XYZ file of N, CA, C and O in Angstrom:
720
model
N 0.854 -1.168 0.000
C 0.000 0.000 0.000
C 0.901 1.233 0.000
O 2.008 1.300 0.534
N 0.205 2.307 -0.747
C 1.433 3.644 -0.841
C 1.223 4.559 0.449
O 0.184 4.756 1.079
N 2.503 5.061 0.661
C 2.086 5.787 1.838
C 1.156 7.197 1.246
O 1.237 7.781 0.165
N 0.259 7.451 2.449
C -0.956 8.111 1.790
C -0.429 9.809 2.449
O -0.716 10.758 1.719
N 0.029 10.001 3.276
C 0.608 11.257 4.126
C -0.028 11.531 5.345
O -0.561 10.523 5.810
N -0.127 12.294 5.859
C -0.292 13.299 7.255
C -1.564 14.033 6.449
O -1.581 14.605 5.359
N -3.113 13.667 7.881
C -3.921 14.717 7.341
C -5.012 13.602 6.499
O -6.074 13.987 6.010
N -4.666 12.577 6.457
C -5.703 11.293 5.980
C -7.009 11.028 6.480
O -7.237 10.098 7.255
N -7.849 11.796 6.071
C -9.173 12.073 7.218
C -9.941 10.941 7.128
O -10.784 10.837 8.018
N -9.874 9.568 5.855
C -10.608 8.868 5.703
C -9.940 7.714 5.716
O -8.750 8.023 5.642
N -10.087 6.125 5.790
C -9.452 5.171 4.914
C -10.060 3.585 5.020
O -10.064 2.914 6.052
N -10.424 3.281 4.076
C -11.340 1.951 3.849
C -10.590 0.912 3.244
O -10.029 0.922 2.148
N -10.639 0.187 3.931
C -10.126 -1.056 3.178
C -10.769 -2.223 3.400
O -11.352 -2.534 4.439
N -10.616 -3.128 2.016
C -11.611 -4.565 2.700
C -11.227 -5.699 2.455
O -11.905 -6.600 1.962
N -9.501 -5.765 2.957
C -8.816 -6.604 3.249
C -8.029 -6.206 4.460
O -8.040 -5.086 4.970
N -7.338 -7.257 4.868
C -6.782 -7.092 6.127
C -5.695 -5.995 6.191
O -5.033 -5.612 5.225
N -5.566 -5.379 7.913
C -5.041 -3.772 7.944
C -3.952 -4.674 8.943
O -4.465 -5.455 9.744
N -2.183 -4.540 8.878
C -1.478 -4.357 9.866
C -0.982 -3.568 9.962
O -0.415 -3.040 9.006
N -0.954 -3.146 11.052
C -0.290 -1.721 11.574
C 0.924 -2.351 12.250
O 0.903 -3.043 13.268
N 1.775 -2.071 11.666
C 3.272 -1.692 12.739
C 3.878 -0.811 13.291
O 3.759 0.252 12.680
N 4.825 -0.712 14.673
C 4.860 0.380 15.553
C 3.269 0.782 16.400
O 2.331 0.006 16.587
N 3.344 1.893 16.708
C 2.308 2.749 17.444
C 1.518 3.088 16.682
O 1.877 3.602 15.623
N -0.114 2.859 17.059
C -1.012 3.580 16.409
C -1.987 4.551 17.166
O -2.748 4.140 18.042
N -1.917 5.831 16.784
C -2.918 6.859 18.151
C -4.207 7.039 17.304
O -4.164 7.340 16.112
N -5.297 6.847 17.961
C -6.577 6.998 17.353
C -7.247 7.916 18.096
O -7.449 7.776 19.303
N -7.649 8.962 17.371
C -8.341 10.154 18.334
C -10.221 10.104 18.045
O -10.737 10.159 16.929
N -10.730 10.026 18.935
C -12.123 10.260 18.668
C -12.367 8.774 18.808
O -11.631 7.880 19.227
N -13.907 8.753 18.228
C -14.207 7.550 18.906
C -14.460 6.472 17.573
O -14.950 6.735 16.475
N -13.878 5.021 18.155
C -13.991 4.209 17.199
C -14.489 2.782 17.259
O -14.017 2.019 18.101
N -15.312 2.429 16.509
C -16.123 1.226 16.758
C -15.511 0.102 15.371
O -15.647 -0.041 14.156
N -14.752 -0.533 16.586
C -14.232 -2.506 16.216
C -15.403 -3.391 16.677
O -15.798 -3.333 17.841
N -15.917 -4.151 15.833
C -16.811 -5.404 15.886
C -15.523 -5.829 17.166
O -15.468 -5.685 18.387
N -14.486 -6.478 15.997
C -14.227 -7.661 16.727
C -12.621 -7.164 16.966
O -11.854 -6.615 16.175
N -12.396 -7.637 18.573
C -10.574 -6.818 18.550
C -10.047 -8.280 18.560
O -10.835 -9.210 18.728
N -8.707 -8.487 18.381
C -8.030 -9.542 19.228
C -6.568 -8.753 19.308
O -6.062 -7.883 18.599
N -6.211 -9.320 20.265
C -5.263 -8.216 21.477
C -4.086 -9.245 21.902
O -4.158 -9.910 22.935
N -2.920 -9.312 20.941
C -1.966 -10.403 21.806
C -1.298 -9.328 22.374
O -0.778 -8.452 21.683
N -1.275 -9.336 23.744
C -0.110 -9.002 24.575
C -1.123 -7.617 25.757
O -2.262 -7.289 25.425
N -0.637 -7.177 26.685
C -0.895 -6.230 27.418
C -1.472 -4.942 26.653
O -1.130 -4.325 25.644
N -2.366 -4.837 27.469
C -3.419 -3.192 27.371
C -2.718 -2.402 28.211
O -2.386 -2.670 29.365
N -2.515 -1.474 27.627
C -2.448 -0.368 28.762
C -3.199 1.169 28.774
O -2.629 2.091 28.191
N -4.415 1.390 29.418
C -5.501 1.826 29.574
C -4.870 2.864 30.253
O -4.224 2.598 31.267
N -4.981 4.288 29.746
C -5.141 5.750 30.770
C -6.442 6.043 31.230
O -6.471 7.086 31.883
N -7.673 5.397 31.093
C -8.975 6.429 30.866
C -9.809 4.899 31.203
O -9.308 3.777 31.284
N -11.027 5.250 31.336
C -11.501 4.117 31.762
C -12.287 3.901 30.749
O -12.462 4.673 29.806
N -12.967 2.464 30.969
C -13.086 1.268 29.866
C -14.153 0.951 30.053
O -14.454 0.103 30.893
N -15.031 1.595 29.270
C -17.010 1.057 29.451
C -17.008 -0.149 28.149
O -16.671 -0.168 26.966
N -17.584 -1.092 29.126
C -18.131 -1.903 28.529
C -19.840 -2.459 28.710
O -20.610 -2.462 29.671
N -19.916 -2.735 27.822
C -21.699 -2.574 27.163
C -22.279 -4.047 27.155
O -23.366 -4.278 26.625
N -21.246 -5.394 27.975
C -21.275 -6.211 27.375
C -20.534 -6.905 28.615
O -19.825 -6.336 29.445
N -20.902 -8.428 28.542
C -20.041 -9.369 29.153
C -18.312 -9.153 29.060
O -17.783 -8.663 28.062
N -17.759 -9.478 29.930
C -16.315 -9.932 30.546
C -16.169 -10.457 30.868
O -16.199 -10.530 32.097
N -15.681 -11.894 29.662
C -14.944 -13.345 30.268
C -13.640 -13.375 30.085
O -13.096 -13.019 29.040
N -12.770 -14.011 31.580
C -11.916 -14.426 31.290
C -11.304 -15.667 31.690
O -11.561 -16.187 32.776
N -10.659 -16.063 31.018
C -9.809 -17.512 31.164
C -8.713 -17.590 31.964
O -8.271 -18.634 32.444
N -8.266 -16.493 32.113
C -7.484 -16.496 33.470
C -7.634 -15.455 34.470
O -8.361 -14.520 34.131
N -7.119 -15.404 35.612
C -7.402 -14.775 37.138
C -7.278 -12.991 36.870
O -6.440 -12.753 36.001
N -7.719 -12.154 37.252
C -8.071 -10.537 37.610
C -7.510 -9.996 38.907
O -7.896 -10.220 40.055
N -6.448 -9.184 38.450
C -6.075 -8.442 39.664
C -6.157 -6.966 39.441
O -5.672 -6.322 38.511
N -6.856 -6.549 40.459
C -7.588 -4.724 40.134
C -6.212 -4.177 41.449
O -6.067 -4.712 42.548
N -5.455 -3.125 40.953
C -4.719 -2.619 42.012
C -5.006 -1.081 41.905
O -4.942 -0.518 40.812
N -5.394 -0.263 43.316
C -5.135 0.796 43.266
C -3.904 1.337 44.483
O -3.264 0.692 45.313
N -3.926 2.757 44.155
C -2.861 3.186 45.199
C -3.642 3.967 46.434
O -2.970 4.757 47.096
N -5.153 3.759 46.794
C -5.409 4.458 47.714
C -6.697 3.345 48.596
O -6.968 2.162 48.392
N -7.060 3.974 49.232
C -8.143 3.090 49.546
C -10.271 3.173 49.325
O -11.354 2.870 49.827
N -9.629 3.779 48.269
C -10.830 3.395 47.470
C -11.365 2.125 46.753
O -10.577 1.674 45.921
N -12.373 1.545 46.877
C -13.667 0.716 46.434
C -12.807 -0.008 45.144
O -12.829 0.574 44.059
N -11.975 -1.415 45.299
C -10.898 -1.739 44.140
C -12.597 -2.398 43.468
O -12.573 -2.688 42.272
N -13.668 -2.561 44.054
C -14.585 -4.025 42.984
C -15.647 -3.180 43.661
O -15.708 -3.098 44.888
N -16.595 -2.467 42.735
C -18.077 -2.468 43.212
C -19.351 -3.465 42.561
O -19.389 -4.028 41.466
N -19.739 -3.460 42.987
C -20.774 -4.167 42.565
C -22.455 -3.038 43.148
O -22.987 -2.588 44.163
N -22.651 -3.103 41.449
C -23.959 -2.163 41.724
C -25.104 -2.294 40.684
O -25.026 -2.461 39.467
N -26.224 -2.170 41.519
C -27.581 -2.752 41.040
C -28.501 -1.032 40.744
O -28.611 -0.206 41.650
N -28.857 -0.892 39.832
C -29.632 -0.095 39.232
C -31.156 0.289 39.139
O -31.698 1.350 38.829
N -31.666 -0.945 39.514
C -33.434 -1.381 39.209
C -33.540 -1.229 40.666
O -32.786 -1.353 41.631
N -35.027 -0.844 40.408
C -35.782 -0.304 41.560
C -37.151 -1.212 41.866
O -38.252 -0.734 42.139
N -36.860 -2.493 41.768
C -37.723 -3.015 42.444
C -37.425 -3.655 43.539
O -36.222 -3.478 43.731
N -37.958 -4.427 44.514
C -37.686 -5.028 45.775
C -36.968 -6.144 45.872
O -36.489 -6.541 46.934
N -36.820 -6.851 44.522
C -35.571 -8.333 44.793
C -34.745 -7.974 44.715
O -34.563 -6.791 44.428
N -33.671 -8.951 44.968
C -32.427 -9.046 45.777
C -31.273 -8.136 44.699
O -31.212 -8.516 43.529
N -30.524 -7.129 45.079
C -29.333 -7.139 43.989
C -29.053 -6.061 44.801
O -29.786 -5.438 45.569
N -27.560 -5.893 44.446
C -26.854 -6.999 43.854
C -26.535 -7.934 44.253
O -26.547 -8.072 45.477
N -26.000 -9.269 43.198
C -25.819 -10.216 43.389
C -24.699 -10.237 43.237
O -24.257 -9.426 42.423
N -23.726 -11.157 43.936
C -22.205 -12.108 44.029
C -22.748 -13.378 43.889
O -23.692 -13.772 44.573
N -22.045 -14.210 42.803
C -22.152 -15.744 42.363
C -20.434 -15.846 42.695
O -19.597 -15.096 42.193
N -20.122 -17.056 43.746
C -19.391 -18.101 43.422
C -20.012 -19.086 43.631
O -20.825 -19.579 44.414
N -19.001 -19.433 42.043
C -19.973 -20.749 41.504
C -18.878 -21.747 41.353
O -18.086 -21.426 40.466
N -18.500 -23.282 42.188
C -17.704 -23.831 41.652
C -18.378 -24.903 40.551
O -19.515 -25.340 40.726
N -17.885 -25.129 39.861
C -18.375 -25.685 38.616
C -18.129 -26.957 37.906
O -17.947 -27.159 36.706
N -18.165 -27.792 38.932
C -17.461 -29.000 38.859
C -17.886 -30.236 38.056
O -19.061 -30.531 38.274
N -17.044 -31.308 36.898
C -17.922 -31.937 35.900
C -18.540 -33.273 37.199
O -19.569 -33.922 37.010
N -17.519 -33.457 38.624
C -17.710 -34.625 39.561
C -18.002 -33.899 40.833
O -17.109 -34.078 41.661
N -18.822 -33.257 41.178
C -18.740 -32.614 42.767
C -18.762 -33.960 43.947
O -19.449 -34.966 44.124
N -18.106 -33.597 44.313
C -17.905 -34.591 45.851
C -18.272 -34.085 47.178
O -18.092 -32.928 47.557
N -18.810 -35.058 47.871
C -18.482 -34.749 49.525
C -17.578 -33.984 50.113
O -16.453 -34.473 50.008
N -17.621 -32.655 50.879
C -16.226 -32.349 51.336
C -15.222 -31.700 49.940
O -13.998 -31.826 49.914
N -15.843 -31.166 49.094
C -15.248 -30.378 48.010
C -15.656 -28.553 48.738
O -16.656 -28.300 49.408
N -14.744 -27.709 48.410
C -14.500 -26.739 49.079
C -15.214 -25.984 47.963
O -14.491 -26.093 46.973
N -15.994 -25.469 47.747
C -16.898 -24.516 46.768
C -16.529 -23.138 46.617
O -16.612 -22.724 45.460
N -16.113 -22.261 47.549
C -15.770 -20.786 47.475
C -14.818 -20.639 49.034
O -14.667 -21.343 50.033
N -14.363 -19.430 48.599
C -13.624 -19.137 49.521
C -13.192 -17.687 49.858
O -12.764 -17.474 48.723
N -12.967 -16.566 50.477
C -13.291 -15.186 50.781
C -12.167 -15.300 51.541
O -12.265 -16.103 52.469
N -10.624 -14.456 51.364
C -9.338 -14.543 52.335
C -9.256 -12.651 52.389
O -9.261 -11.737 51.565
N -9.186 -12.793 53.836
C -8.486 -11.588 54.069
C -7.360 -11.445 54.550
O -6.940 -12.001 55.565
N -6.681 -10.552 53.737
C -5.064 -10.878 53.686
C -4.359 -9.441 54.087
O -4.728 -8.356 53.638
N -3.496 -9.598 54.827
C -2.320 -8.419 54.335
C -0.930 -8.817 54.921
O -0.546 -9.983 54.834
N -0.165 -7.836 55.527
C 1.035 -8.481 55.645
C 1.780 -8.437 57.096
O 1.902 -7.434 57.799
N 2.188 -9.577 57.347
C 2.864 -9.360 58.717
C 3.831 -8.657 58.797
O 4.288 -8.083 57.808
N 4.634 -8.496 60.665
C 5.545 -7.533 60.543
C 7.008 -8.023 59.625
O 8.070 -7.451 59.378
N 6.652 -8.867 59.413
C 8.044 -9.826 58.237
C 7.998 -9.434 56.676
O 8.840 -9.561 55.787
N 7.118 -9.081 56.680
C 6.406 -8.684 55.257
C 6.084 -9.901 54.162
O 6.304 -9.998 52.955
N 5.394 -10.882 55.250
C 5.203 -11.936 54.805
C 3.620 -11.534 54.497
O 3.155 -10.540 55.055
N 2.754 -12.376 53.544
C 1.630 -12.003 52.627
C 0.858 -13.318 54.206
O 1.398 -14.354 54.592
N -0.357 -12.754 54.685
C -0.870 -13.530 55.890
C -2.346 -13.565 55.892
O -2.865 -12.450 55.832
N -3.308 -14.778 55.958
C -4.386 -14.833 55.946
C -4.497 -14.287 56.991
O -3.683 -14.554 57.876
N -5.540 -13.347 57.223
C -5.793 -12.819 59.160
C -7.072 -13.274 59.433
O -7.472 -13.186 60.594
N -8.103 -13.952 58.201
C -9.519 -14.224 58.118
C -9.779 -14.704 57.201
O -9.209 -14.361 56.166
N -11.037 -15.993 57.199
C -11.533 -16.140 56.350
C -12.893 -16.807 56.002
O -13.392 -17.246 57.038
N -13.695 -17.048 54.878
C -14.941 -17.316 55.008
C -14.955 -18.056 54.070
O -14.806 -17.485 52.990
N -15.147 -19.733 54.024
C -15.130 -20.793 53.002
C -16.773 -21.599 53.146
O -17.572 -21.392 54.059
N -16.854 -21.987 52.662
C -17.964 -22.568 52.276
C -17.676 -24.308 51.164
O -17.052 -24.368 50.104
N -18.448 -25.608 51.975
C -17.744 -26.840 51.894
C -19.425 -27.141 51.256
O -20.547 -26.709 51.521
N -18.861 -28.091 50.325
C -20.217 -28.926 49.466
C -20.191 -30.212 51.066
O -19.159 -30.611 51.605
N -21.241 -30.490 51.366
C -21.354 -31.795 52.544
C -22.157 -32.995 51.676
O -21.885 -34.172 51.915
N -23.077 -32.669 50.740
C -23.643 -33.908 50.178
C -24.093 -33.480 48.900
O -24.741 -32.461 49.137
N -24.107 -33.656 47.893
C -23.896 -33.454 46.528
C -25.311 -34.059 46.001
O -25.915 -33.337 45.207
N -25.931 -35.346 46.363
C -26.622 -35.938 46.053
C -28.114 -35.008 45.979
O -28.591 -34.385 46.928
N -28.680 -35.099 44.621
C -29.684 -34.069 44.166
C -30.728 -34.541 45.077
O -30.983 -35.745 45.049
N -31.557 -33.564 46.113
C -32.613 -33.156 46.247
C -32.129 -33.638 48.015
O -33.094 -33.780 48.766
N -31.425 -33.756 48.326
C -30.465 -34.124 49.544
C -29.469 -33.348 50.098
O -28.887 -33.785 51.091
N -29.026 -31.770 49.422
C -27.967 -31.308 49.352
C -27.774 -30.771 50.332
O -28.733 -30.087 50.691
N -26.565 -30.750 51.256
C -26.082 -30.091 52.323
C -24.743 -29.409 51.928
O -23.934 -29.684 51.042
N -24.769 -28.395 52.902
C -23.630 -27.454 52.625
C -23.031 -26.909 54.008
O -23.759 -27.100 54.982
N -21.965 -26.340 54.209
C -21.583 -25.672 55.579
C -20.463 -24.519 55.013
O -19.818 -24.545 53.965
N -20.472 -23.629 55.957
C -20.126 -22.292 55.935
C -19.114 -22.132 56.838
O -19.504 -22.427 57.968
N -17.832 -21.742 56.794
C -17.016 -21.955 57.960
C -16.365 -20.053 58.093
O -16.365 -19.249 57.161
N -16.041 -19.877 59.056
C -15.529 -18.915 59.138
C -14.234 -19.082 60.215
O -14.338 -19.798 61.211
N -13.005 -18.335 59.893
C -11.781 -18.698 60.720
C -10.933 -17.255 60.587
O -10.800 -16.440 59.674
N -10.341 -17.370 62.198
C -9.563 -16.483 62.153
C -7.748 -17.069 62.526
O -7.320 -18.190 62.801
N -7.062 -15.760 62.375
C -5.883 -16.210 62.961
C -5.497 -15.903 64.040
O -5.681 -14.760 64.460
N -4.764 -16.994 64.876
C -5.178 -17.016 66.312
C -3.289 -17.455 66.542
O -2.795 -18.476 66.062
N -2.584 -16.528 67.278
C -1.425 -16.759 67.476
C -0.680 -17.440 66.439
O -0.161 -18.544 66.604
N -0.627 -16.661 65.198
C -0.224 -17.678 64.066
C -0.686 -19.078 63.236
O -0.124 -19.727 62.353
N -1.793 -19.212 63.838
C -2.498 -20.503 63.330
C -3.982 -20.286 63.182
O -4.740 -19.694 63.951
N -4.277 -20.959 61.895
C -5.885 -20.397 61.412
C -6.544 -21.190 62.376
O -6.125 -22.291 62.731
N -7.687 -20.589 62.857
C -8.462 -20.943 64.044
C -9.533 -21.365 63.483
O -9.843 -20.304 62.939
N -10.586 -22.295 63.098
C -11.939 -22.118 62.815
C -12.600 -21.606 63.749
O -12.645 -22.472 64.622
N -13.337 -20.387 64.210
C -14.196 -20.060 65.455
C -15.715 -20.260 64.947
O -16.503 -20.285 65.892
N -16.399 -20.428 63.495
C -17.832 -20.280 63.668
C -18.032 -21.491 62.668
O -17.315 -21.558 61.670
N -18.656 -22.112 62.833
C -19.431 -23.214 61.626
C -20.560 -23.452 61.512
O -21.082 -23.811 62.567
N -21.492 -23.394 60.281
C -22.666 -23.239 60.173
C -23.272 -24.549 59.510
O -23.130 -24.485 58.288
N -23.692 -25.328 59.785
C -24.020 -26.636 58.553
C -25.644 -26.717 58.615
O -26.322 -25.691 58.661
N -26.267 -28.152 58.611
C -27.159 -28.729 58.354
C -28.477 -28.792 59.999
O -29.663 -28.801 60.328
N -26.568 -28.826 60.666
C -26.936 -29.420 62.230
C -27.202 -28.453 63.123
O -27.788 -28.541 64.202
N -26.604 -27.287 62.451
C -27.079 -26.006 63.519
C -25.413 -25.096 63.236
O -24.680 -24.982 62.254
N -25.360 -24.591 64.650
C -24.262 -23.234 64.543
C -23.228 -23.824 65.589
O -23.630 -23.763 66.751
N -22.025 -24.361 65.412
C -20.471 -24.245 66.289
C -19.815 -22.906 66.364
O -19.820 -22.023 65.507
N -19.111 -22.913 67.831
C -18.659 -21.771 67.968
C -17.483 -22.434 69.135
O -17.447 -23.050 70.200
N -16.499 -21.763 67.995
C -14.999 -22.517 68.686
C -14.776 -21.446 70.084
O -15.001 -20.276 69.775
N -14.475 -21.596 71.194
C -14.194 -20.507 72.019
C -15.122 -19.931 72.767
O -16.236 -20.344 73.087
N -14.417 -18.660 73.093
C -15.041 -18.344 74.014
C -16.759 -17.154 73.292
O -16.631 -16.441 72.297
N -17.781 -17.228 73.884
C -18.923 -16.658 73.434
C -19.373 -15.731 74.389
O -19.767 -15.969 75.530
N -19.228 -14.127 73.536
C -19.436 -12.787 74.361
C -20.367 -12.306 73.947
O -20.238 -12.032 72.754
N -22.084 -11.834 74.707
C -23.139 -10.752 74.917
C -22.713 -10.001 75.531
O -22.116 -10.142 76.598
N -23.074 -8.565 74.652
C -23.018 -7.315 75.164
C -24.460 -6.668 75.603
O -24.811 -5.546 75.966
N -25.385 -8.414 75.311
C -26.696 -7.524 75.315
C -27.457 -8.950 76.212
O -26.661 -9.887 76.280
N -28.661 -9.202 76.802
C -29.144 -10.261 76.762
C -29.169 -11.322 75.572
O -29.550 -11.066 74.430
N -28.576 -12.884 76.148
C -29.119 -13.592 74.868
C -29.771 -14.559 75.597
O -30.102 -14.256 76.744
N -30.011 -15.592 75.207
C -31.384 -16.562 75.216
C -31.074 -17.852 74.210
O -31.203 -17.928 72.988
N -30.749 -18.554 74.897
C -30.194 -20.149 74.228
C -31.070 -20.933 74.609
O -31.164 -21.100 75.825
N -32.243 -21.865 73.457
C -32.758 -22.838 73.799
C -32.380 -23.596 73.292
O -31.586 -23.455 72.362
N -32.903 -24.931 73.808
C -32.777 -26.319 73.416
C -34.240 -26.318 72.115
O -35.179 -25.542 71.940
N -33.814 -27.553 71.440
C -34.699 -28.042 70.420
C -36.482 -28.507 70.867
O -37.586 -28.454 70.325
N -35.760 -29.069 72.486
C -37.189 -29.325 72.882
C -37.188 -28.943 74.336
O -37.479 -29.656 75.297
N -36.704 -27.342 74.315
C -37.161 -26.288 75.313
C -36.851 -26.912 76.907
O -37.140 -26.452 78.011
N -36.221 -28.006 76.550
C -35.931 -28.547 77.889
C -34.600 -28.314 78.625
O -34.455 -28.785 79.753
N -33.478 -27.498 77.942
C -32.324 -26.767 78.706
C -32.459 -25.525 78.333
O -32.305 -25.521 77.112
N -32.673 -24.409 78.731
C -31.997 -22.801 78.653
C -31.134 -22.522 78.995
O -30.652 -23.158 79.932
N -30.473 -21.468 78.468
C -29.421 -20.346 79.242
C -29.931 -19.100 79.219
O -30.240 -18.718 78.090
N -30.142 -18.254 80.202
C -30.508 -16.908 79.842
C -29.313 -15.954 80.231
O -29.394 -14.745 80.018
């Protein structure tokens, strides 16, 4: 193709375009279809109109402590949103398969990377119309992850010690032990 100059306000073609080096595009431009080998690097932010899949893992970093993931619901009626799906997606789910998991992390005085909390959630029975599940929550407790709360099928565990700041009221199933 001949070079066309500086000042090219138009250009159509309807065979394939490679561009080599840098290309700056001013104003706004609509690609059907992109494909992108190698790193984006985005000054301005990036509306999309449309699903975002990816095949591998997402890391959002900022430098302050502002909101790195919102999640926000628009509609004004009374059901639930927004919604968070983890979904594990398994072709064999098993007994005792770990489904999701929620780590809160930062760093010790070593500058070692340290779970300080966390909130997992365990498949217990897989079998359709039978399904049990449990909810665990754990902290770190002198260097070692503690489970303190578990939620299953059977009711609520609570590792430790258990503090009211207010009246509570513990019954039995068949009202025959209290604690007040």
């Amino acid at each position: 193709m001949p070079y066309l100059g500086n000042g090219l306000s138009k250009f159509t073609t309807a065979d394939d375009l490679t561009v080599s080096g840098d290309a700056d595009i001013d104003g706004t431009t609509n690609l059907d279809v992109v494909d992108i080998d190698g790193a984006v690097d985005m000054a301005s932010t990036l509306q999309v109109d449309g699903a975002i899949t990816s095949s591998a893992g997402a890391i959002i970093t900022t430098a302050d402590n502002a909101p790195q993931l919102t999640l926000k619901s628009t509609d004004a009626d009374a059901n639930k949103g927004p919604v968070l799906d983890l979904q594990r997606d398994s072709s064999s789910p098993a007994a005792d398969d770990v489904i999701g998991l929620v780590r809160f992390r930062g760093e010790d005085a070593g500058s070692n990377i340290t779970n300080y909390a966390s909130i997992s959630s365990t498949l217990k029975d897989p079998t359709e119309g039978s399904e049990d599940g449990e909810l665990s929550f754990s902290v770190m407790k002198a260097g070692t992850d503690t489970e303190t709360l578990l939620i299953d099928s059977g009711g609520i565990d609570i590792t430790g010690a258990f503090t009211a700041t207010d009246q509570c009221t513990i019954t039995s199933a068949n009202n025959t032990s209290q604690l007040v």
